[in-house]
Coordinates of C-alpha atoms in Angstrom, one line a residue:
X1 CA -139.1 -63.3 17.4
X2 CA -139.0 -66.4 19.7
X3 CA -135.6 -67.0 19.0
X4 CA -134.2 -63.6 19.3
X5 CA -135.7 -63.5 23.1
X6 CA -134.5 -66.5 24.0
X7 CA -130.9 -65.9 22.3
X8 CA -131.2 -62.7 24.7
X9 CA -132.0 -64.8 27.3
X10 CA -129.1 -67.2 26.9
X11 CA -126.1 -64.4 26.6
X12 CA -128.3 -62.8 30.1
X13 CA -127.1 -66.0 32.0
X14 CA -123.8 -66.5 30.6
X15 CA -122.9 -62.9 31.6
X16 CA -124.8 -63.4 35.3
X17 CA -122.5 -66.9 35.5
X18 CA -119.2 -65.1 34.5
X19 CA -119.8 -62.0 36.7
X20 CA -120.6 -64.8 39.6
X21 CA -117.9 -67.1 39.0
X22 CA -115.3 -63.4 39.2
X23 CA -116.8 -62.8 42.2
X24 CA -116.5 -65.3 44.2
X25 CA -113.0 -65.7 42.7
X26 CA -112.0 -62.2 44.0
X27 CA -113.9 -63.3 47.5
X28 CA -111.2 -66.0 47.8
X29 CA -108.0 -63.6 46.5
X30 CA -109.0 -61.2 49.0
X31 CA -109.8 -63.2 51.9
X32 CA -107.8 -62.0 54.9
X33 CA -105.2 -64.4 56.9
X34 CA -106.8 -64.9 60.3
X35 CA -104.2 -63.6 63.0
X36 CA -102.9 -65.7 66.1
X37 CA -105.1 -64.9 69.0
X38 CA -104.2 -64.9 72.6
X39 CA -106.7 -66.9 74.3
X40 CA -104.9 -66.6 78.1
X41 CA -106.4 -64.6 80.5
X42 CA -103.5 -62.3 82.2
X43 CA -102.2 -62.4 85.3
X44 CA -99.4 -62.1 88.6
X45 CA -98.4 -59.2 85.6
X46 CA -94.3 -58.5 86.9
X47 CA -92.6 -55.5 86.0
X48 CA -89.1 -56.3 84.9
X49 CA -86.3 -54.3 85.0
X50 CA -83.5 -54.9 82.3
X51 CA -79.7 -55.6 83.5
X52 CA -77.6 -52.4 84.8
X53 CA -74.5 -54.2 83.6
X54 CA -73.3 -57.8 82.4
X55 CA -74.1 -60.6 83.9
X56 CA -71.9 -63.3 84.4
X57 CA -73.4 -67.0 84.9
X58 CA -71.4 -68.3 87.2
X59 CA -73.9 -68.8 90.6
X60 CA -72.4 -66.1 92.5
X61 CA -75.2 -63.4 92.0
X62 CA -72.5 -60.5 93.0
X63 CA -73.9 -58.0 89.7
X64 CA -75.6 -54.8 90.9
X65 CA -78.6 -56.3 88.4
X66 CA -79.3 -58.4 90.8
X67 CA -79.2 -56.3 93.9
X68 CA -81.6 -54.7 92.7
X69 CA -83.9 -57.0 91.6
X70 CA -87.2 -58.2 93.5
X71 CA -87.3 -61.5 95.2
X72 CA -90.3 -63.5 94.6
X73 CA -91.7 -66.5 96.3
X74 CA -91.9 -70.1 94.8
X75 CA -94.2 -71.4 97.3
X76 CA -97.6 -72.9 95.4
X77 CA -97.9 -76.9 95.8
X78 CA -98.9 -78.0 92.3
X79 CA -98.2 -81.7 93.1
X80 CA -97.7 -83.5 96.8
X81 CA -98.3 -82.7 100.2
X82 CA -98.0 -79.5 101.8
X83 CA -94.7 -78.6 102.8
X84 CA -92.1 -77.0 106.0
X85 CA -89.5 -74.5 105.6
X86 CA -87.1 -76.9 106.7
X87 CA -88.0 -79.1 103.8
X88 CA -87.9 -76.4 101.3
X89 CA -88.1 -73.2 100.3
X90 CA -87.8 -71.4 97.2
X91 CA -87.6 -67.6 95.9
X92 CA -86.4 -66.2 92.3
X93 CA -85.2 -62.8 90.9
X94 CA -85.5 -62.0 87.2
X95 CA -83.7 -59.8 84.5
X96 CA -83.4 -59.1 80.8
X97 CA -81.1 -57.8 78.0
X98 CA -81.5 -57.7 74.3
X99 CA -80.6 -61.3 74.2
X100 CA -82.1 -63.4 77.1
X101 CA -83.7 -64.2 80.3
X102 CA -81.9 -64.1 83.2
X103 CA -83.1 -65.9 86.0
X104 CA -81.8 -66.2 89.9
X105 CA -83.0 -69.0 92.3
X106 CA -82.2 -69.2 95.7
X107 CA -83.5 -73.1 96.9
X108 CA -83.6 -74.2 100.4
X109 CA -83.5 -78.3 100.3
X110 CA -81.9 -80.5 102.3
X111 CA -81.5 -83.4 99.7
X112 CA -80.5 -83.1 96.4
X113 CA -81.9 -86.6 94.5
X114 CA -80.1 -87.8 90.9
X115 CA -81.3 -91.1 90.6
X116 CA -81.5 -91.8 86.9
X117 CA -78.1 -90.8 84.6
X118 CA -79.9 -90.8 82.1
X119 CA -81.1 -87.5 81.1
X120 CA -84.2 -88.3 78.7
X121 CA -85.5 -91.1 81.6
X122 CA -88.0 -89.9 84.1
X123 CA -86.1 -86.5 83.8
X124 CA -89.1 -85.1 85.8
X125 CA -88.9 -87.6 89.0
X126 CA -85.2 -85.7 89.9
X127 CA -84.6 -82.8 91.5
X128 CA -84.2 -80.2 89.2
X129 CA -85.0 -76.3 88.5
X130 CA -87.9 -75.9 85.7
X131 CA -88.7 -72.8 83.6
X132 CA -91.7 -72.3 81.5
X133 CA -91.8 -69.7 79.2
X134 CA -93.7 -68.4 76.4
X135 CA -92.2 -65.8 73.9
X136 CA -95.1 -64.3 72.6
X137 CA -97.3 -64.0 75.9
X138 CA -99.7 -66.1 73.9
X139 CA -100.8 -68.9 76.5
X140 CA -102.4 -72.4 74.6
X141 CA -101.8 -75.7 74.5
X142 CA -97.8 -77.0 74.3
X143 CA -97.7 -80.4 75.4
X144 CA -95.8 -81.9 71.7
X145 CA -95.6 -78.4 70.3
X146 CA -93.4 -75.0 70.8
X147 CA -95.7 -73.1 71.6
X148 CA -94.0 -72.5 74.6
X149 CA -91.5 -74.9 76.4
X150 CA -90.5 -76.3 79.8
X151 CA -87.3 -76.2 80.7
X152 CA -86.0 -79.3 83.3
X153 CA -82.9 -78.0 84.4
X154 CA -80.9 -81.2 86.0
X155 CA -78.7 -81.1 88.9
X156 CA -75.7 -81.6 86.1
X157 CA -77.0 -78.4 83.8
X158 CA -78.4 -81.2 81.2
X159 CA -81.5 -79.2 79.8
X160 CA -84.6 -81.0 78.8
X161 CA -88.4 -80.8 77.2
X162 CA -90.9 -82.5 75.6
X163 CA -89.8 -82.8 71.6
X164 CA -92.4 -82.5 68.7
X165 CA -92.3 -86.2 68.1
X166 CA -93.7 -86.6 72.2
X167 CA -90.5 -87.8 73.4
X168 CA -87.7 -86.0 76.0
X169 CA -85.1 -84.2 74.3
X170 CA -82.4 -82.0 74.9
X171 CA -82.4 -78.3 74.6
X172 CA -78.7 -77.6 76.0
X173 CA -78.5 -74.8 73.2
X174 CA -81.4 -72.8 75.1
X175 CA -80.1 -72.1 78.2
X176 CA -76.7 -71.6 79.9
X177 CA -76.9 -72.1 84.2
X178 CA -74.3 -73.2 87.1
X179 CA -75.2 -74.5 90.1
X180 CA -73.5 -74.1 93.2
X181 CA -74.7 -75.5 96.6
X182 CA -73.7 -74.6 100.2
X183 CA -75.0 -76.6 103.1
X184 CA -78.6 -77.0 102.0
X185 CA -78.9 -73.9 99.9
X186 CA -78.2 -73.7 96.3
X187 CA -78.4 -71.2 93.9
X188 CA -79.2 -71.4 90.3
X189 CA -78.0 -68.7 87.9
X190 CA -79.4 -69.3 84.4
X191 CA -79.8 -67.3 81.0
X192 CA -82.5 -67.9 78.9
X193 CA -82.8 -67.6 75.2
X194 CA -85.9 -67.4 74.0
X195 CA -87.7 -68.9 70.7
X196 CA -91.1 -68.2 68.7
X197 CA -93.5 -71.1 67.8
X198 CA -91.6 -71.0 64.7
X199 CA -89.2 -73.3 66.6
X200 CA -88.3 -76.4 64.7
X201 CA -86.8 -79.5 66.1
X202 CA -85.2 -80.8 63.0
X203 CA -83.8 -77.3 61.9
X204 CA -79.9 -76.0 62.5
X205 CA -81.6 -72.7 61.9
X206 CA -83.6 -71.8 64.3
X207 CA -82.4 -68.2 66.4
X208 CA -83.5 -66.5 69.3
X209 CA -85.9 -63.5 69.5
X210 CA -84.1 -60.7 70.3
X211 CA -85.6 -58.5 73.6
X212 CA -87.1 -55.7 73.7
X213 CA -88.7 -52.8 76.5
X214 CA -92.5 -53.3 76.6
X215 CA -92.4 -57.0 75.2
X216 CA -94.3 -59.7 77.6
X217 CA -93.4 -63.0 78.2
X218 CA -95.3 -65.8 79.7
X219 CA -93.3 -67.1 82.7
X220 CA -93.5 -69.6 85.3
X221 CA -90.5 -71.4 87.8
X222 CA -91.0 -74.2 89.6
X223 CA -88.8 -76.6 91.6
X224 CA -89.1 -81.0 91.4
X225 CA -88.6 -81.9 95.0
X226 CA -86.9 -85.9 95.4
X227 CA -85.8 -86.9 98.8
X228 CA -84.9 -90.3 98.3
X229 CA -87.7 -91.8 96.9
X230 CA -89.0 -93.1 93.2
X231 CA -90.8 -90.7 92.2
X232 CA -90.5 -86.8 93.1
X233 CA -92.5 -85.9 96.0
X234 CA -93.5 -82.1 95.8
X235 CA -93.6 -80.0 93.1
X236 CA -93.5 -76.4 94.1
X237 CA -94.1 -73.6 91.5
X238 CA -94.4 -69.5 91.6
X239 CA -98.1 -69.6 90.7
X240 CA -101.0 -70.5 91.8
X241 CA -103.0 -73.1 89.4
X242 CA -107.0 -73.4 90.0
X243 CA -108.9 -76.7 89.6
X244 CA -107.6 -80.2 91.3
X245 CA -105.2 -80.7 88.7
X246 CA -102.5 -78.0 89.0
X247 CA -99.8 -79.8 86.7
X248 CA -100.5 -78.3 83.8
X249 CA -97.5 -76.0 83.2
X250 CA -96.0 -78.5 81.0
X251 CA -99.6 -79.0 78.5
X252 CA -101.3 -75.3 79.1
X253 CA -99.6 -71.8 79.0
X254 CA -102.8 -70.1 80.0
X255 CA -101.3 -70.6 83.8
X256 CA -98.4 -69.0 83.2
X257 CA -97.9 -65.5 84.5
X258 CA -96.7 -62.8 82.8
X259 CA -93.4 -60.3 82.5
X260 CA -93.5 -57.2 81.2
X261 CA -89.7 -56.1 80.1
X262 CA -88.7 -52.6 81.2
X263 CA -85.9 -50.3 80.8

């Protein structure tokens, strides 16, 4: 009798250890994947109107697009001391189609600085136009990542960002512009394609999101101001930054504002 219960008891456990071991098997299969979370707080929300017709990149802003577009300011000192009008000024209008970002600056400066040729050296300490932008609206760290990018447009159209492997590289493919200057004003015409996180730096296949009415974008412009000295000496971008340190475009997409793209 002795054995008979405990030849009970012994197919009890081995049942309760099977049934155990299933479920926590089926626990694992049916685990979900954890989706990407935003973790920016949003804000200077811009409506943005998609083109009327084609838009040429050739720095004459002549397209009705852009006649109807909204000016806005790029006045926020994110790095030197304050600044006069007749040092600089800076304003931008924005547009959209199904392909890119298009993007109008006006800047007001009376020295245009290009002191190092080469383009991956201190790219940051010349004047230059710099777009950030984030695809997804996402915000989050970027610094070595593609999370998001900054754009340093040079004076010569050479296009550069930080590279997954934490040195400069060129992003020429990214982003068409011309520059033309008059006096002290120039004007910046650029299109922007836009890529996901996906983006890889040692890939021939990455491709641009496509656009789309409703989509937002993470978006910020700022200007690297260089009159004649080693390092630039303003830094002048569209929004405001809280806290002491207010370069952080280039590391943190959380300060970036964001675009809402409309018909």
């Amino acid at each position: 009798m002795k054995r008979f219960i405990a030849s009970i008891l012994i197919c009890l456990c081995f049942f309760n250890c099977k049934n155990d071991k299933n479920d926590k098997n089926e626990t694992v299969e049916e685990k979900p994947e954890i989706a990407k979370t935003s973790t920016k707080i949003e804000k200077q929300l811009r409506k943005i109107n998609k083109v009327a017709n084609t838009i040429s990149v050739d720095g004459v802003a002549n397209e009705i697009s852009w006649e109807k577009a909204k000016w806005y300011p790029m006045d926020q000192v994110w790095l030197g001391d304050s600044i006069s009008n007749e040092d600089f000024s800076g304003r931008f209008k924005l547009s959209w189609d199904n392909d890119a970002l298009y993007v109008l600056a006006e800047i007001k400066d009376d020295t245009l600085i290009d002191n190092t040729k080469d383009s991956l050296v201190k790219w940051w300490d010349d004047d230059c136009l710099e777009i950030f932008v984030d695809e997804d609206n996402s915000g989050g760290e970027h610094q070595y990542n593609h999370n998001a990018f900054a754009y340093h447009i040079a004076l010569d159209g050479n296009v550069v960002d930080m590279s997954t492997e934490k040195v400069g590289k060129m992003y020429n493919t990214h982003v068409e512009s011309k520059l033309i200057t008059e006096g002290n004003t120039s004007i910046w015409e650029v299109k922007l394609y836009l890529y996901d996180d996906t983006y890889d730096d040692n890939s021939d296949r990455n491709t641009p999101i496509k656009l789309s009415p409703n989509k937002k974008v993470g978006f910020a412009i700022a200007y690297c101001d260089n009159d004649y000295s080693i390092e630039r000496e303003n830094f002048i971008g569209s929004i405001p930054v809280e806290g002491e340190d207010k370069n952080r475009g280039w590391i943190d997409a959380n300060i970036f504002g964001t675009l809402l793209l409309s018909e």
